[in-house]
C-alpha cells in the first residue's frame, strides 16, 4: 500500500525542477521529472515548481493537457520564464545585476512582416539560411512589447553579440543584458528570493547555465538522463559534446545523479571519484495485473522516439526475420517514421509490424504484450524497461550503456544481447515464443520482482537521503583562492605508464589543498582523463606545491600520442574547486 503524504521528509526549502520545455510528445526524461515531482508531493507533502525556459509554447494548454493525462496533480506548478515575465506588472523589484545600460535599444520588428510566426506573442527575424534566429520580439497577450532578444548585434545578419531588453507596459526599456544566462539568473533570483531552495536540473541544456548559477541559499542537483560518452565504447572514450562542459565541471553542483551504478563507476574511472556523484534510478509504477487476460506469446511492443539513435530498424528487421506469428507494435513519433514505414513494406511485414504513432498512455499496452524490444545506441536508464518489467512484459534489449545490464539477468527476467546483433534479437524472440508457458511465467514473475525495487516509495527515500547530503555539502562553504599551474613534465615509466608532474601556486598561501587531480586532454575531441595526484609542498616557498599523478597504460592508451596531451590541475579546498592549465591561471 502506498505511503501517506508526509511519510518521507525532504530537506526544508522550495523544490524546483528545471527543464527546457514540456513538449507534446516527450520521452523518458520529462516523464521521469514529472513522476518524481508527483512523488515529492504525494509522499513528502512538498510543493514543486517545474521551471521551463523555452518560448512560443502555450503553457496554459500544456497544463490542461498534462492535468488531463494525470501527470500534473495539485501541488505541482509549471512556471515558464516568459509567462512569468509577462505576469509582472512592473520590474521595480526585478534584479538589476548584470545590466548593461551603455547598450542601445534595438529596433523592434514590424508587426506582421516577419519570416516566421511562432505564436501570436512572438515575432522572429531569420538569417538567410531560414533556420537561424537573429532577433525574437516577445509580446504580451495585450499586444504590448515585453522583450527584444537580439542575436546579431555586432554584424547584422550574422550571429554574434547578444542583447536582451525588457520593456514595461508603456514600452520603456527597463533592463538590458548582454547574455541570456544573465536574464535566467535574474529570473531565478526574483522567483526564489532569499528562501532556501533545492533546484533539480534534468535538462542538459539548462544544466550548462545552472552550473554557473551560484547562490548561498540554492542547492543544485543535476540528473544525467543519458550516456555521457560519444560512442558505445566504455568506460574510456570522448565525452558527448552536449554534456562535456557539465561533466568536466561536476564540482559546480552540490550533487550529480547518475541513474545506474555502472554509469557512475564509468564516470569516476574517466574523471576521478567525487563525493557529490551519486546513484538514484528512476521510479516506476507497479500496475495492478489482476484480471489481465492471457498474453499472446508472439506479440511484441516497442516504445521509442522514431529517430536514428533508437535503431528501430533493427527491431523491425529482427521481427521480420522471425516471421509469423511474431508481431510488433511500435508506439512513438519522430523524423524516421516515413523511412521506417518504407522498410516495413519492403520486408513484406506490414501485416505484422505496425507504427502506432504517439500515444500518451502507451505503457498500458505492456500488460497485453509478451515482450518488449530495446535496440538503442545508448541510454541513461531506459524507463520503458522498468515499466515493461513492472507489467511482466519480458525485455529483449541490446547490452548498451546504460541500463539494460543493470536490471536484466539474461534468461532469468529477460534477454540481454550484444549491441547491434539483429540476429541475436531474432533468436531471443524465437526462443521466447517457443518456450513452455510455465517457463515464460517464471520469467514474467522475475521481471516484476526486479521492478519492485523501483517503486515511488523506495526511490523517493533515496532522493530524501541524497538531498540531505547535498544540502550538507552546500553548507560546508567555499574558500576563496586562485590557482596557477606552472611547469609541467610528462614522462613514460618502464611499464608504459605516463607520469605527469605539475608545479602549483595557491594564493593566498594559507589555503590548504584537500584534494588534487591531474587531467589530461587528448587529441580526440572532448576527450579527458583524470587521476588523483600526490602532493609535495615546497617548504621554503609558502603556497607552492608539486603535484604528481600516474596514468596506467590500460587507462591512457586511447587518448593519443604523449606529445599531444594537454595537462591541467584541479585543486579542491573545502567546497571550492579551481582548475588551471599547465602554464595558466584559474
Coordinates of C-alpha atoms in Angstrom, one line a residue:
X1 CA 0.0 0.0 0.0
X2 CA 1.4 3.5 -0.9
X3 CA 2.7 5.5 2.0
X4 CA 0.7 8.6 3.1
X5 CA 1.7 12.2 2.2
X6 CA 4.4 13.4 4.7
X7 CA 5.7 10.0 5.5
X8 CA 9.0 10.9 3.8
X9 CA 10.8 14.1 4.8
X10 CA 12.7 16.2 2.3
X11 CA 15.1 19.0 3.3
X12 CA 13.3 22.3 4.0
X13 CA 13.0 24.8 1.2
X14 CA 11.4 25.2 -2.1
X15 CA 11.5 22.3 -4.5
X16 CA 12.3 23.3 -8.1
X17 CA 12.6 21.1 -11.2
X18 CA 14.4 22.8 -14.1
X19 CA 13.9 21.7 -17.7
X20 CA 14.0 23.4 -21.1
X21 CA 10.4 22.6 -22.1
X22 CA 7.5 20.2 -21.8
X23 CA 6.7 19.3 -25.4
X24 CA 3.5 17.5 -26.5
X25 CA 5.4 14.2 -27.3
X26 CA 8.0 13.9 -24.6
X27 CA 10.2 11.0 -23.7
X28 CA 11.7 9.4 -20.6
X29 CA 13.4 12.4 -19.1
X30 CA 10.3 14.6 -18.9
X31 CA 8.2 11.7 -17.8
X32 CA 10.7 10.9 -15.0
X33 CA 10.8 14.5 -13.9
X34 CA 7.0 14.7 -13.6
X35 CA 6.8 11.3 -11.8
X36 CA 9.5 12.4 -9.3
X37 CA 7.6 15.6 -8.7
X38 CA 4.3 13.8 -8.1
X39 CA 6.1 11.5 -5.6
X40 CA 7.6 14.5 -3.8
X41 CA 4.0 15.9 -3.5
X42 CA 2.2 12.7 -2.6
X43 CA 4.8 11.1 -0.3
X44 CA 6.7 14.0 1.1
X45 CA 3.9 16.7 1.2
X46 CA 6.1 19.1 -0.8
X47 CA 5.1 21.6 -3.5
X48 CA 7.1 21.5 -6.7
X49 CA 7.6 24.3 -9.2
X50 CA 8.6 22.9 -12.7
X51 CA 10.5 25.7 -14.4
X52 CA 10.8 25.9 -18.2
X53 CA 12.9 28.3 -20.3
X54 CA 11.5 27.9 -23.8
X55 CA 9.3 30.4 -25.6
X56 CA 6.5 30.3 -28.1
X57 CA 4.7 27.4 -26.3
X58 CA 1.1 27.8 -24.9
X59 CA 1.7 26.7 -21.3
X60 CA -2.0 27.1 -20.4
X61 CA -2.6 24.4 -23.0
X62 CA 0.3 22.3 -21.6
X63 CA -1.1 22.5 -18.1
X64 CA -4.6 21.5 -19.3
X65 CA -3.2 18.6 -21.3
X66 CA -0.9 17.2 -18.6
X67 CA -3.7 17.6 -16.0
X68 CA -6.0 15.5 -18.2
X69 CA -3.2 12.9 -18.6
X70 CA -2.8 12.7 -14.9
X71 CA 0.9 13.8 -15.0
X72 CA 0.1 17.1 -13.2
X73 CA -1.5 17.0 -9.8
X74 CA -2.3 19.7 -7.2
X75 CA 1.0 20.7 -5.6
X76 CA 2.9 20.8 -9.0
X77 CA 3.0 24.2 -10.7
X78 CA 4.5 24.8 -14.2
X79 CA 6.2 28.2 -14.4
X80 CA 7.6 29.4 -17.8
X81 CA 10.2 32.2 -17.9
X82 CA 8.4 34.3 -20.5
X83 CA 5.0 33.8 -19.0
X84 CA 6.4 34.8 -15.6
X85 CA 7.9 38.0 -17.1
X86 CA 4.6 38.8 -18.7
X87 CA 2.8 38.4 -15.4
X88 CA 4.8 41.1 -13.7
X89 CA 3.0 44.5 -13.5
X90 CA 6.4 46.2 -13.4
X91 CA 10.0 45.5 -12.9
X92 CA 10.7 47.7 -10.0
X93 CA 11.9 44.8 -7.8
X94 CA 13.3 42.7 -10.6
X95 CA 17.1 42.1 -10.0
X96 CA 19.2 44.8 -11.7
X97 CA 22.6 43.0 -11.5
X98 CA 24.4 42.4 -14.8
X99 CA 22.5 45.1 -16.7
X100 CA 24.3 46.9 -19.5
X101 CA 22.9 50.4 -19.7
X102 CA 25.5 51.5 -22.2
X103 CA 24.0 49.4 -24.9
X104 CA 21.5 51.0 -27.2
X105 CA 17.9 49.6 -27.6
X106 CA 17.4 47.7 -30.8
X107 CA 14.5 48.5 -33.1
X108 CA 11.5 46.2 -32.8
X109 CA 10.4 44.1 -35.8
X110 CA 7.4 45.5 -37.8
X111 CA 4.3 43.6 -36.8
X112 CA 3.1 41.1 -39.4
X113 CA 6.2 41.4 -41.7
X114 CA 8.3 38.6 -40.4
X115 CA 10.0 35.4 -41.7
X116 CA 8.3 33.2 -39.2
X117 CA 5.5 33.4 -36.6
X118 CA 5.8 31.0 -33.7
X119 CA 2.8 32.2 -31.7
X120 CA 0.7 35.3 -31.6
X121 CA 3.1 36.7 -28.9
X122 CA 6.3 36.3 -30.8
X123 CA 7.9 37.7 -34.0
X124 CA 11.1 36.4 -35.4
X125 CA 13.7 37.7 -37.9
X126 CA 15.6 34.8 -39.5
X127 CA 19.1 34.6 -41.1
X128 CA 19.5 33.9 -44.8
X129 CA 19.5 30.1 -44.1
X130 CA 15.9 30.3 -43.0
X131 CA 16.6 28.4 -39.7
X132 CA 18.9 30.6 -37.6
X133 CA 17.1 33.1 -35.4
X134 CA 18.7 36.6 -35.3
X135 CA 16.0 38.5 -33.4
X136 CA 13.0 37.5 -31.4
X137 CA 10.5 40.0 -30.2
X138 CA 8.2 38.8 -27.3
X139 CA 4.8 40.4 -26.9
X140 CA 2.4 40.2 -24.0
X141 CA -1.1 38.9 -24.7
X142 CA -2.4 42.5 -24.5
X143 CA -0.2 43.4 -27.5
X144 CA 2.5 45.4 -25.7
X145 CA 6.2 44.6 -26.2
X146 CA 7.7 42.5 -23.5
X147 CA 11.3 41.9 -24.7
X148 CA 13.6 42.0 -27.6
X149 CA 16.2 39.3 -27.9
X150 CA 18.8 40.5 -30.5
X151 CA 21.5 38.0 -31.6
X152 CA 23.4 39.8 -34.3
X153 CA 24.3 43.0 -32.5
X154 CA 27.9 43.1 -33.9
X155 CA 27.2 42.4 -37.6
X156 CA 23.6 42.5 -38.9
X157 CA 22.8 39.2 -40.5
X158 CA 25.5 37.2 -38.7
X159 CA 25.1 35.6 -35.3
X160 CA 27.4 37.4 -32.8
X161 CA 26.8 39.8 -29.9
X162 CA 23.6 39.2 -27.9
X163 CA 21.4 41.8 -26.3
X164 CA 18.2 41.2 -24.3
X165 CA 16.0 44.1 -23.4
X166 CA 12.9 44.1 -21.2
X167 CA 10.2 46.7 -21.6
X168 CA 7.5 47.9 -19.2
X169 CA 3.8 48.1 -20.3
X170 CA 4.3 51.6 -21.6
X171 CA 7.1 50.5 -24.0
X172 CA 10.0 51.8 -22.0
X173 CA 13.2 49.7 -21.8
X174 CA 13.8 48.8 -18.2
X175 CA 16.5 46.1 -18.2
X176 CA 19.3 45.2 -20.6
X177 CA 21.6 42.2 -20.6
X178 CA 24.5 41.0 -22.8
X179 CA 23.8 37.3 -22.2
X180 CA 20.6 35.3 -22.0
X181 CA 22.0 33.5 -18.9
X182 CA 22.1 36.8 -17.1
X183 CA 18.3 37.0 -17.6
X184 CA 17.9 33.4 -16.5
X185 CA 19.8 34.2 -13.3
X186 CA 17.7 37.4 -12.6
X187 CA 14.5 35.4 -13.1
X188 CA 15.6 32.7 -10.6
X189 CA 16.7 35.4 -8.1
X190 CA 13.3 37.1 -8.3
X191 CA 11.4 33.8 -8.1
X192 CA 13.4 32.3 -5.2
X193 CA 14.3 35.4 -3.2
X194 CA 16.3 34.6 -0.1
X195 CA 14.5 31.5 1.0
X196 CA 16.3 28.1 0.8
X197 CA 15.6 26.2 -2.4
X198 CA 16.7 22.9 -4.0
X199 CA 16.9 23.1 -7.8
X200 CA 17.0 19.7 -9.5
X201 CA 18.2 20.2 -13.1
X202 CA 17.1 17.5 -15.6
X203 CA 17.8 19.2 -18.9
X204 CA 21.3 19.0 -20.3
X205 CA 20.7 22.4 -22.0
X206 CA 19.6 24.1 -18.7
X207 CA 22.5 22.4 -16.8
X208 CA 25.1 24.4 -18.7
X209 CA 23.5 27.6 -17.3
X210 CA 22.8 26.1 -13.9
X211 CA 26.4 25.2 -13.2
X212 CA 27.2 28.9 -13.3
X213 CA 24.3 30.0 -11.1
X214 CA 25.7 30.1 -7.6
X215 CA 23.6 31.4 -4.7
X216 CA 24.2 30.5 -1.0
X217 CA 20.5 29.6 -0.5
X218 CA 20.2 27.4 -3.6
X219 CA 21.3 23.7 -3.5
X220 CA 21.9 22.5 -7.1
X221 CA 21.4 18.9 -8.3
X222 CA 21.9 17.7 -11.9
X223 CA 20.4 14.4 -13.2
X224 CA 22.3 12.7 -16.1
X225 CA 19.5 11.1 -18.1
X226 CA 21.6 9.6 -20.9
X227 CA 25.1 8.3 -21.7
X228 CA 27.9 10.8 -21.1
X229 CA 30.0 9.1 -23.8
X230 CA 30.0 9.9 -27.5
X231 CA 30.4 6.2 -28.5
X232 CA 29.2 2.9 -27.2
X233 CA 32.7 2.0 -26.0
X234 CA 33.1 2.2 -22.3
X235 CA 34.5 3.3 -19.9
X236 CA 37.1 5.2 -21.9
X237 CA 36.2 7.4 -24.7
X238 CA 35.4 11.0 -25.8
X239 CA 32.6 12.8 -24.0
X240 CA 29.4 13.6 -25.7
X241 CA 29.7 17.2 -26.9
X242 CA 26.3 18.2 -25.4
X243 CA 27.5 17.0 -22.0
X244 CA 31.2 17.7 -21.9
X245 CA 31.0 21.2 -20.3
X246 CA 28.9 19.9 -17.4
X247 CA 30.7 16.6 -17.0
X248 CA 34.1 18.2 -16.7
X249 CA 32.8 20.6 -14.1
X250 CA 30.7 18.3 -11.8
X251 CA 32.0 20.2 -8.8
X252 CA 29.8 23.1 -9.8
X253 CA 26.8 21.1 -8.5
X254 CA 26.1 20.0 -4.9
X255 CA 25.0 16.6 -6.2
X256 CA 25.1 14.9 -9.6
X257 CA 22.8 11.9 -10.1
X258 CA 23.6 9.0 -12.4
X259 CA 20.7 6.6 -13.0
X260 CA 22.8 3.5 -12.7
X261 CA 25.8 2.3 -10.7
X262 CA 27.5 1.3 -13.9
X263 CA 27.4 4.8 -15.3
X264 CA 28.5 6.3 -12.0
X265 CA 31.5 4.0 -11.9
X266 CA 32.4 4.7 -15.5
X267 CA 32.3 8.5 -14.9
X268 CA 34.6 8.0 -11.9
X269 CA 37.0 5.8 -13.9
X270 CA 37.3 8.5 -16.5
X271 CA 37.1 11.7 -14.5
X272 CA 38.1 10.6 -11.0
X273 CA 36.0 9.9 -7.9
X274 CA 34.0 12.8 -6.3
X275 CA 31.8 12.7 -3.3
X276 CA 28.9 14.6 -5.0
X277 CA 28.3 11.9 -7.6
X278 CA 25.5 9.6 -6.5
X279 CA 23.1 6.9 -8.0
X280 CA 19.3 7.2 -7.9
X281 CA 17.3 5.3 -10.5
X282 CA 14.1 6.4 -11.9
X283 CA 10.9 5.3 -10.2
X284 CA 8.2 3.2 -11.9
X285 CA 4.6 2.5 -11.2
X286 CA 3.5 -1.1 -10.4
X287 CA 0.3 -1.7 -12.4
X288 CA -2.5 -3.9 -11.0
X289 CA -2.4 -7.0 -13.1
X290 CA -5.5 -8.6 -11.6
X291 CA -7.7 -9.8 -14.4
X292 CA -5.2 -9.3 -17.1
X293 CA -6.0 -11.8 -19.9
X294 CA -3.6 -14.4 -21.1
X295 CA -1.0 -12.9 -23.5
X296 CA -0.2 -13.9 -27.0
X297 CA 3.4 -15.1 -26.6
X298 CA 4.3 -13.8 -30.1
X299 CA 3.1 -10.2 -29.5
X300 CA 5.9 -7.7 -29.2
X301 CA 5.9 -4.0 -28.3
X302 CA 8.3 -1.1 -28.6
X303 CA 8.0 2.5 -27.1
X304 CA 10.5 4.9 -28.6
X305 CA 11.0 8.2 -30.3
X306 CA 11.3 7.5 -34.1
X307 CA 14.9 8.7 -34.5
X308 CA 18.1 7.2 -35.7
X309 CA 19.7 6.6 -32.2
X310 CA 16.8 4.3 -31.2
X311 CA 17.7 2.0 -34.1
X312 CA 14.1 0.9 -34.6
X313 CA 15.0 -0.5 -37.9
X314 CA 17.0 -3.2 -36.0
X315 CA 13.8 -4.3 -34.2
X316 CA 11.8 -4.3 -37.4
X317 CA 14.4 -6.4 -39.2
X318 CA 14.6 -8.8 -36.3
X319 CA 10.8 -9.4 -36.0
X320 CA 10.5 -9.6 -39.8
X321 CA 13.2 -12.3 -39.8
X322 CA 11.3 -14.3 -37.2
X323 CA 8.3 -14.4 -39.4
X324 CA 4.8 -15.3 -38.4
X325 CA 3.3 -15.4 -35.9
X326 CA 5.6 -12.7 -34.3
X327 CA 4.2 -9.2 -34.3
X328 CA 5.5 -5.8 -33.2
X329 CA 3.6 -2.7 -32.3
X330 CA 5.8 0.5 -32.3
X331 CA 4.5 3.5 -30.3
X332 CA 6.2 6.8 -30.8
X333 CA 6.6 9.8 -33.2
X334 CA 9.6 11.2 -34.9
X335 CA 11.5 12.1 -38.0
X336 CA 12.2 8.5 -39.1
X337 CA 8.5 7.4 -39.5
X338 CA 8.4 7.6 -43.3
X339 CA 11.7 5.7 -43.7
X340 CA 10.6 3.0 -41.2
X341 CA 7.2 2.6 -43.0
X342 CA 9.0 2.0 -46.2
X343 CA 11.3 -0.6 -44.6
X344 CA 8.3 -2.5 -43.2
X345 CA 6.8 -2.6 -46.6
X346 CA 10.0 -3.6 -48.3
X347 CA 10.3 -6.5 -45.8
X348 CA 6.7 -7.6 -46.6
X349 CA 5.8 -7.3 -42.9
X350 CA 3.1 -4.7 -43.0
X351 CA 0.6 -7.2 -41.7
X352 CA 2.7 -8.0 -38.6
X353 CA 4.7 -4.8 -37.8
X354 CA 2.7 -1.6 -37.2
X355 CA 3.7 2.0 -36.5
X356 CA 1.0 3.1 -34.0
X357 CA 2.1 6.7 -33.6
X358 CA 2.5 8.6 -30.3
X359 CA 0.1 7.7 -27.5
X360 CA 0.3 9.4 -24.1
X361 CA -0.6 6.3 -22.2
X362 CA 1.1 3.7 -24.5
X363 CA 2.7 2.0 -21.5
X364 CA -0.7 0.4 -20.8
X365 CA -0.1 -1.9 -23.7
X366 CA 2.7 -3.6 -21.8
X367 CA 0.1 -5.5 -20.0
X368 CA -1.1 -7.3 -23.1
X369 CA 2.3 -7.7 -24.9
X370 CA 4.5 -10.6 -24.3
X371 CA 7.9 -9.0 -25.0
X372 CA 9.4 -5.5 -25.4
X373 CA 12.4 -4.6 -27.6
X374 CA 15.1 -2.0 -26.9
X375 CA 17.7 -1.5 -29.6
X376 CA 19.0 2.0 -28.8
X377 CA 22.6 3.1 -29.4
X378 CA 22.8 4.4 -25.8
X379 CA 20.5 5.3 -22.9
X380 CA 20.7 6.6 -19.3
X381 CA 18.4 4.1 -17.7
X382 CA 15.5 3.4 -20.1
X383 CA 12.3 3.9 -18.3
X384 CA 10.5 1.6 -20.7
X385 CA 12.5 -1.3 -19.4
X386 CA 11.3 -0.7 -15.8
X387 CA 7.7 0.0 -17.0
X388 CA 7.6 -3.1 -19.1
X389 CA 9.1 -5.4 -16.4
X390 CA 6.6 -4.0 -13.9
X391 CA 3.8 -5.2 -16.2
X392 CA 5.5 -8.6 -16.7
X393 CA 6.4 -7.8 -20.3
X394 CA 9.7 -9.6 -20.9
X395 CA 12.5 -7.4 -22.2
X396 CA 14.9 -8.2 -25.0
X397 CA 17.5 -5.5 -25.1
X398 CA 20.9 -4.6 -26.5
X399 CA 23.6 -4.5 -23.9
X400 CA 24.3 -0.8 -24.3
X401 CA 25.5 1.9 -21.9
X402 CA 23.5 2.3 -19.7
X403 CA 20.7 0.5 -18.0
X404 CA 19.9 -2.9 -19.6
X405 CA 22.7 -4.8 -17.9
X406 CA 21.9 -3.2 -14.6
X407 CA 18.5 -4.9 -14.3
X408 CA 18.3 -7.7 -16.8
X409 CA 19.7 -11.2 -15.9
X410 CA 19.9 -13.0 -19.2
X411 CA 17.5 -15.9 -19.3
X412 CA 16.0 -15.1 -15.9
X413 CA 14.0 -11.9 -16.1
X414 CA 14.7 -11.0 -19.8
X415 CA 17.3 -11.3 -22.5
X416 CA 20.4 -9.3 -23.0
X417 CA 22.1 -9.4 -26.4
X418 CA 25.2 -7.9 -27.9
X419 CA 24.6 -4.4 -29.2
X420 CA 23.8 -4.3 -32.9
X421 CA 23.3 -8.0 -33.2
X422 CA 19.9 -8.2 -35.1
X423 CA 20.2 -12.0 -35.5
X424 CA 20.6 -12.4 -31.7
X425 CA 17.4 -10.3 -31.1
X426 CA 15.5 -12.5 -33.6
X427 CA 16.9 -15.6 -31.9
X428 CA 15.6 -14.4 -28.5
X429 CA 12.2 -13.7 -29.9
X430 CA 12.0 -17.1 -31.4
X431 CA 13.2 -18.7 -28.2
X432 CA 10.6 -16.9 -26.1
X433 CA 7.7 -17.8 -28.5
X434 CA 8.7 -21.5 -28.4
X435 CA 9.3 -21.5 -24.6
X436 CA 6.8 -23.6 -22.5
X437 CA 4.3 -21.4 -20.8
X438 CA 5.4 -22.2 -17.2
X439 CA 8.9 -21.0 -18.1
X440 CA 7.6 -17.8 -19.6
X441 CA 5.5 -17.2 -16.5
X442 CA 8.6 -17.6 -14.3
X443 CA 10.4 -15.0 -16.4
X444 CA 7.4 -12.7 -16.1
X445 CA 7.3 -13.1 -12.3
X446 CA 11.1 -12.5 -12.1
X447 CA 10.8 -9.3 -14.2
X448 CA 8.1 -7.9 -12.0
X449 CA 10.1 -8.7 -8.9
X450 CA 13.0 -6.8 -10.3
X451 CA 10.8 -3.7 -10.9
X452 CA 9.6 -3.7 -7.3
X453 CA 12.9 -2.2 -6.2
X454 CA 12.0 1.0 -8.2
X455 CA 8.7 1.9 -6.5
X456 CA 7.9 5.6 -5.8
X457 CA 8.4 5.0 -2.1
X458 CA 11.8 3.4 -2.4
X459 CA 13.2 5.9 -4.9
X460 CA 11.8 9.0 -3.0
X461 CA 13.5 7.8 0.2
X462 CA 16.8 7.7 -1.7
X463 CA 16.1 11.2 -3.0
X464 CA 15.5 12.4 0.5
X465 CA 18.8 11.0 1.7
X466 CA 20.8 12.3 -1.1
X467 CA 19.2 15.8 -1.0
X468 CA 20.0 15.9 2.8
X469 CA 23.7 15.1 1.9
X470 CA 23.7 17.7 -0.9
X471 CA 22.4 20.4 1.4
X472 CA 25.1 19.5 3.9
X473 CA 27.8 19.8 1.2
X474 CA 26.4 23.2 0.3
X475 CA 26.7 24.4 3.9
X476 CA 30.4 23.5 4.1
X477 CA 31.1 26.6 2.1
X478 CA 34.0 27.5 -0.1
X479 CA 37.3 29.1 0.2
X480 CA 38.5 32.0 -1.9
X481 CA 41.8 31.3 -3.7
X482 CA 43.4 31.4 -7.1
X483 CA 45.4 28.6 -8.7
X484 CA 48.4 28.9 -11.0
X485 CA 49.7 25.8 -12.7
X486 CA 53.3 26.3 -13.8
X487 CA 55.9 23.9 -15.3
X488 CA 54.7 20.5 -16.4
X489 CA 56.7 17.3 -17.1
X490 CA 55.3 14.3 -18.8
X491 CA 57.4 11.1 -18.9
X492 CA 56.9 7.4 -19.5
X493 CA 57.8 4.7 -17.0
X494 CA 59.2 1.4 -17.9
X495 CA 55.8 -0.3 -17.7
X496 CA 54.3 2.2 -20.2
X497 CA 52.6 4.3 -17.5
X498 CA 52.6 8.1 -18.0
X499 CA 53.8 10.2 -15.1
X500 CA 52.7 13.8 -15.0
X501 CA 54.1 16.4 -12.6
X502 CA 52.8 20.0 -12.4
X503 CA 54.0 22.8 -10.2
X504 CA 51.2 24.7 -8.4
X505 CA 50.9 28.0 -6.7
X506 CA 47.9 28.8 -4.4
X507 CA 47.1 32.3 -3.4
X508 CA 46.6 33.1 -0.5
X509 CA 49.3 30.7 0.7
X510 CA 47.3 29.8 3.8
X511 CA 44.8 27.9 1.7
X512 CA 45.3 24.1 2.2
X513 CA 44.5 21.8 -0.7
X514 CA 42.2 19.0 0.3
X515 CA 42.4 17.1 -3.0
X516 CA 44.4 17.5 -6.2
X517 CA 43.6 15.9 -9.5
X518 CA 45.6 15.9 -12.8
X519 CA 43.6 16.0 -16.0
X520 CA 44.8 15.1 -19.5
X521 CA 43.0 16.2 -22.6
X522 CA 43.8 14.1 -25.7
X523 CA 43.8 14.6 -29.4
X524 CA 40.3 13.2 -29.7
X525 CA 37.6 15.9 -29.5
X526 CA 36.3 16.5 -26.0
X527 CA 38.4 13.6 -24.5
X528 CA 39.6 13.9 -20.9
X529 CA 41.1 11.5 -18.4
X530 CA 41.9 12.3 -14.7
X531 CA 43.9 10.7 -11.9
X532 CA 44.4 11.7 -8.3
X533 CA 47.7 13.3 -7.6
X534 CA 50.2 13.1 -4.8
X535 CA 51.2 16.5 -3.4
X536 CA 54.6 17.6 -2.2
X537 CA 54.9 21.0 -0.6
X538 CA 57.9 23.3 -1.2
X539 CA 58.7 24.1 2.4
X540 CA 60.8 27.1 1.6
X541 CA 58.0 28.6 -0.6
X542 CA 54.6 29.0 1.0
X543 CA 51.7 28.0 -1.2
X544 CA 53.9 26.2 -3.7
X545 CA 53.5 22.5 -4.5
X546 CA 54.4 19.8 -7.0
X547 CA 51.5 17.5 -7.9
X548 CA 52.3 14.1 -9.5
X549 CA 49.8 11.6 -11.0
X550 CA 50.4 8.3 -12.7
X551 CA 48.2 7.1 -15.6
X552 CA 48.5 3.3 -16.2
X553 CA 48.8 2.1 -19.9
X554 CA 45.4 0.5 -19.9
X555 CA 43.8 3.8 -19.0
X556 CA 45.7 6.2 -21.2
X557 CA 46.3 4.4 -24.5
X558 CA 43.1 5.6 -26.2
X559 CA 44.0 9.3 -25.7
X560 CA 46.7 9.6 -28.3
X561 CA 50.3 10.4 -28.6
X562 CA 52.1 11.7 -25.4
X563 CA 53.1 14.9 -27.2
X564 CA 49.5 15.8 -27.9
X565 CA 48.2 15.6 -24.4
X566 CA 47.3 18.8 -22.6
X567 CA 47.6 18.7 -18.8
X568 CA 45.8 20.7 -16.2
X569 CA 45.3 20.6 -12.5
X570 CA 42.2 20.7 -10.3
X571 CA 42.5 21.7 -6.7
X572 CA 39.7 21.4 -4.1
X573 CA 39.9 23.3 -0.8
X574 CA 36.7 22.9 1.2
X575 CA 33.8 23.2 -1.2
X576 CA 35.8 25.3 -3.7
X577 CA 37.4 23.8 -6.8
X578 CA 39.8 25.7 -9.1
X579 CA 41.2 24.4 -12.4
X580 CA 44.3 25.7 -14.3
X581 CA 46.0 24.5 -17.4
X582 CA 49.7 24.0 -17.1
X583 CA 51.2 27.4 -17.6
X584 CA 47.9 29.1 -16.8
X585 CA 45.8 30.5 -14.0
X586 CA 42.3 29.8 -12.7

